[in-house]
Amino acid sequence: MVSLDEMATRKVSTPEKNVLFAVDATQAGAGNLEVIVRCAKDGTRIPNFLESTGRSGKFRIYFTPKSYCNEYQVDVMFNNEQVSGTWCFMTFGMH
């Protein structure tokens, strides 16, 4: 089992400021974790960074919202399988 923390549905107030959330894959066993972030408006891929917290199976993921996009689709995959759907982040004060 892989889970996202509550930050995965938080609202972001400022563009160009990192959005950070955590993924816990400790119960999933060995495997490959992949995170894809896209602008929901046009599908543009947004660079994101995945780093281990130092504890086996726990990761921090962050990306920087862009001024041209106010909604993001975040897909989390574990061993090429979608993890419990898609999450969106909303930003405000940009449009």
PDB file of C-alpha atoms in Angstrom:
ATOM      1  CA  MET A   1       0.000   0.000   0.000  1.00  0.00           C
ATOM      2  CA  VAL A   2       1.205   3.502  -0.901  1.00  0.00           C
ATOM      3  CA  SER A   3      -0.329   6.640   0.622  1.00  0.00           C
ATOM      4  CA  LEU A   4      -0.043  10.400   0.265  1.00  0.00           C
ATOM      5  CA  ASP A   5      -0.159  12.733   3.226  1.00  0.00           C
ATOM      6  CA  GLU A   6      -2.837  15.377   3.698  1.00  0.00           C
ATOM      7  CA  MET A   7      -0.628  17.948   1.954  1.00  0.00           C
ATOM      8  CA  ALA A   8      -1.649  16.348  -1.331  1.00  0.00           C
ATOM      9  CA  THR A   9      -4.911  18.281  -1.331  1.00  0.00           C
ATOM     10  CA  ARG A  10      -3.692  21.553   0.137  1.00  0.00           C
ATOM     11  CA  LYS A  11      -4.214  24.903  -1.486  1.00  0.00           C
ATOM     12  CA  VAL A  12      -1.241  26.999  -2.517  1.00  0.00           C
ATOM     13  CA  SER A  13      -1.405  30.767  -2.317  1.00  0.00           C
ATOM     14  CA  THR A  14       1.755  31.815  -4.167  1.00  0.00           C
ATOM     15  CA  PRO A  15       3.080  30.795  -7.586  1.00  0.00           C
ATOM     16  CA  GLU A  16       6.800  30.058  -7.878  1.00  0.00           C
ATOM     17  CA  LYS A  17       6.875  28.705  -4.290  1.00  0.00           C
ATOM     18  CA  ASN A  18       7.477  24.983  -3.764  1.00  0.00           C
ATOM     19  CA  VAL A  19       4.584  22.633  -3.040  1.00  0.00           C
ATOM     20  CA  LEU A  20       5.728  19.787  -0.829  1.00  0.00           C
ATOM     21  CA  PHE A  21       3.982  16.520   0.009  1.00  0.00           C
ATOM     22  CA  ALA A  22       5.013  13.121   1.293  1.00  0.00           C
ATOM     23  CA  VAL A  23       4.535   9.592  -0.008  1.00  0.00           C
ATOM     24  CA  ASP A  24       4.672   6.617   2.335  1.00  0.00           C
ATOM     25  CA  ALA A  25       5.474   3.353   0.566  1.00  0.00           C
ATOM     26  CA  THR A  26       6.731   1.445   3.613  1.00  0.00           C
ATOM     27  CA  GLN A  27       3.872  -1.070   3.419  1.00  0.00           C
ATOM     28  CA  ALA A  28       4.248  -1.625  -0.331  1.00  0.00           C
ATOM     29  CA  GLY A  29       7.518  -3.527  -0.325  1.00  0.00           C
ATOM     30  CA  ALA A  30      10.236  -3.118  -2.923  1.00  0.00           C
ATOM     31  CA  GLY A  31       9.335  -1.296  -6.093  1.00  0.00           C
ATOM     32  CA  ASN A  32       9.559   1.734  -8.333  1.00  0.00           C
ATOM     33  CA  LEU A  33       7.883   5.010  -7.336  1.00  0.00           C
ATOM     34  CA  GLU A  34       7.143   7.540 -10.083  1.00  0.00           C
ATOM     35  CA  VAL A  35       5.479  10.941  -9.770  1.00  0.00           C
ATOM     36  CA  ILE A  36       4.259  12.941 -12.779  1.00  0.00           C
ATOM     37  CA  VAL A  37       3.032  16.522 -12.364  1.00  0.00           C
ATOM     38  CA  ARG A  38       1.168  18.224 -15.222  1.00  0.00           C
ATOM     39  CA  CYS A  39      -0.565  21.549 -15.694  1.00  0.00           C
ATOM     40  CA  ALA A  40      -4.233  20.526 -15.848  1.00  0.00           C
ATOM     41  CA  LYS A  41      -4.957  23.315 -18.345  1.00  0.00           C
ATOM     42  CA  ASP A  42      -2.661  22.163 -21.156  1.00  0.00           C
ATOM     43  CA  GLY A  43      -0.949  18.951 -19.994  1.00  0.00           C
ATOM     44  CA  THR A  44       2.521  20.515 -19.788  1.00  0.00           C
ATOM     45  CA  ARG A  45       4.790  18.422 -17.585  1.00  0.00           C
ATOM     46  CA  ILE A  46       6.104  20.305 -14.579  1.00  0.00           C
ATOM     47  CA  PRO A  47       9.481  19.237 -13.175  1.00  0.00           C
ATOM     48  CA  ASN A  48       9.233  17.615  -9.774  1.00  0.00           C
ATOM     49  CA  PHE A  49      11.757  16.218  -7.379  1.00  0.00           C
ATOM     50  CA  LEU A  50      11.494  13.068  -5.311  1.00  0.00           C
ATOM     51  CA  GLU A  51      13.835  12.584  -2.383  1.00  0.00           C
ATOM     52  CA  SER A  52      14.117   9.902   0.249  1.00  0.00           C
ATOM     53  CA  THR A  53      13.550  11.050   3.822  1.00  0.00           C
ATOM     54  CA  GLY A  54      16.259   8.658   4.963  1.00  0.00           C
ATOM     55  CA  ARG A  55      13.674   6.188   6.184  1.00  0.00           C
ATOM     56  CA  SER A  56      13.056   3.227   3.943  1.00  0.00           C
ATOM     57  CA  GLY A  57       9.940   3.731   1.830  1.00  0.00           C
ATOM     58  CA  LYS A  58       9.256   7.369   2.782  1.00  0.00           C
ATOM     59  CA  PHE A  59       9.700  10.161   0.261  1.00  0.00           C
ATOM     60  CA  ARG A  60       9.194  13.902  -0.104  1.00  0.00           C
ATOM     61  CA  ILE A  61       8.014  15.201  -3.471  1.00  0.00           C
ATOM     62  CA  TYR A  62       8.032  18.829  -4.429  1.00  0.00           C
ATOM     63  CA  PHE A  63       7.384  20.978  -7.461  1.00  0.00           C
ATOM     64  CA  THR A  64       7.172  24.685  -8.159  1.00  0.00           C
ATOM     65  CA  PRO A  65       3.812  25.990  -9.456  1.00  0.00           C
ATOM     66  CA  LYS A  66       4.099  28.155 -12.550  1.00  0.00           C
ATOM     67  CA  SER A  67       2.426  31.532 -13.006  1.00  0.00           C
ATOM     68  CA  TYR A  68       0.572  30.374 -16.145  1.00  0.00           C
ATOM     69  CA  CYS A  69      -1.146  27.420 -14.467  1.00  0.00           C
ATOM     70  CA  ASN A  70      -3.568  27.344 -11.538  1.00  0.00           C
ATOM     71  CA  GLU A  71      -4.441  23.636 -11.346  1.00  0.00           C
ATOM     72  CA  TYR A  72      -2.140  20.635 -11.388  1.00  0.00           C
ATOM     73  CA  GLN A  73      -2.714  16.953 -11.988  1.00  0.00           C
ATOM     74  CA  VAL A  74      -0.394  14.759  -9.932  1.00  0.00           C
ATOM     75  CA  ASP A  75      -0.151  11.084 -10.839  1.00  0.00           C
ATOM     76  CA  VAL A  76       1.630   8.737  -8.452  1.00  0.00           C
ATOM     77  CA  MET A  77       2.612   5.337  -9.790  1.00  0.00           C
ATOM     78  CA  PHE A  78       4.098   2.385  -7.899  1.00  0.00           C
ATOM     79  CA  ASN A  79       5.402  -0.506  -9.985  1.00  0.00           C
ATOM     80  CA  ASN A  80       3.611   0.987 -13.014  1.00  0.00           C
ATOM     81  CA  GLU A  81       0.211   1.020 -11.260  1.00  0.00           C
ATOM     82  CA  GLN A  82      -1.770   4.166 -10.416  1.00  0.00           C
ATOM     83  CA  VAL A  83      -1.930   4.855  -6.689  1.00  0.00           C
ATOM     84  CA  SER A  84      -5.502   5.578  -5.586  1.00  0.00           C
ATOM     85  CA  GLY A  85      -6.301   8.051  -8.355  1.00  0.00           C
ATOM     86  CA  THR A  86      -5.227  11.568  -9.210  1.00  0.00           C
ATOM     87  CA  TRP A  87      -4.653  14.550  -6.965  1.00  0.00           C
ATOM     88  CA  CYS A  88      -4.970  18.214  -7.908  1.00  0.00           C
ATOM     89  CA  PHE A  89      -3.393  21.270  -6.368  1.00  0.00           C
ATOM     90  CA  MET A  90      -5.017  24.670  -6.728  1.00  0.00           C
ATOM     91  CA  THR A  91      -3.161  27.978  -6.700  1.00  0.00           C
ATOM     92  CA  PHE A  92      -4.738  31.366  -6.150  1.00  0.00           C
ATOM     93  CA  GLY A  93      -4.019  34.979  -6.965  1.00  0.00           C
ATOM     94  CA  MET A  94      -2.493  34.188 -10.326  1.00  0.00           C
ATOM     95  CA  HIS A  95      -5.281  34.938 -12.836  1.00  0.00           C
TER      96      HIS A  95
END
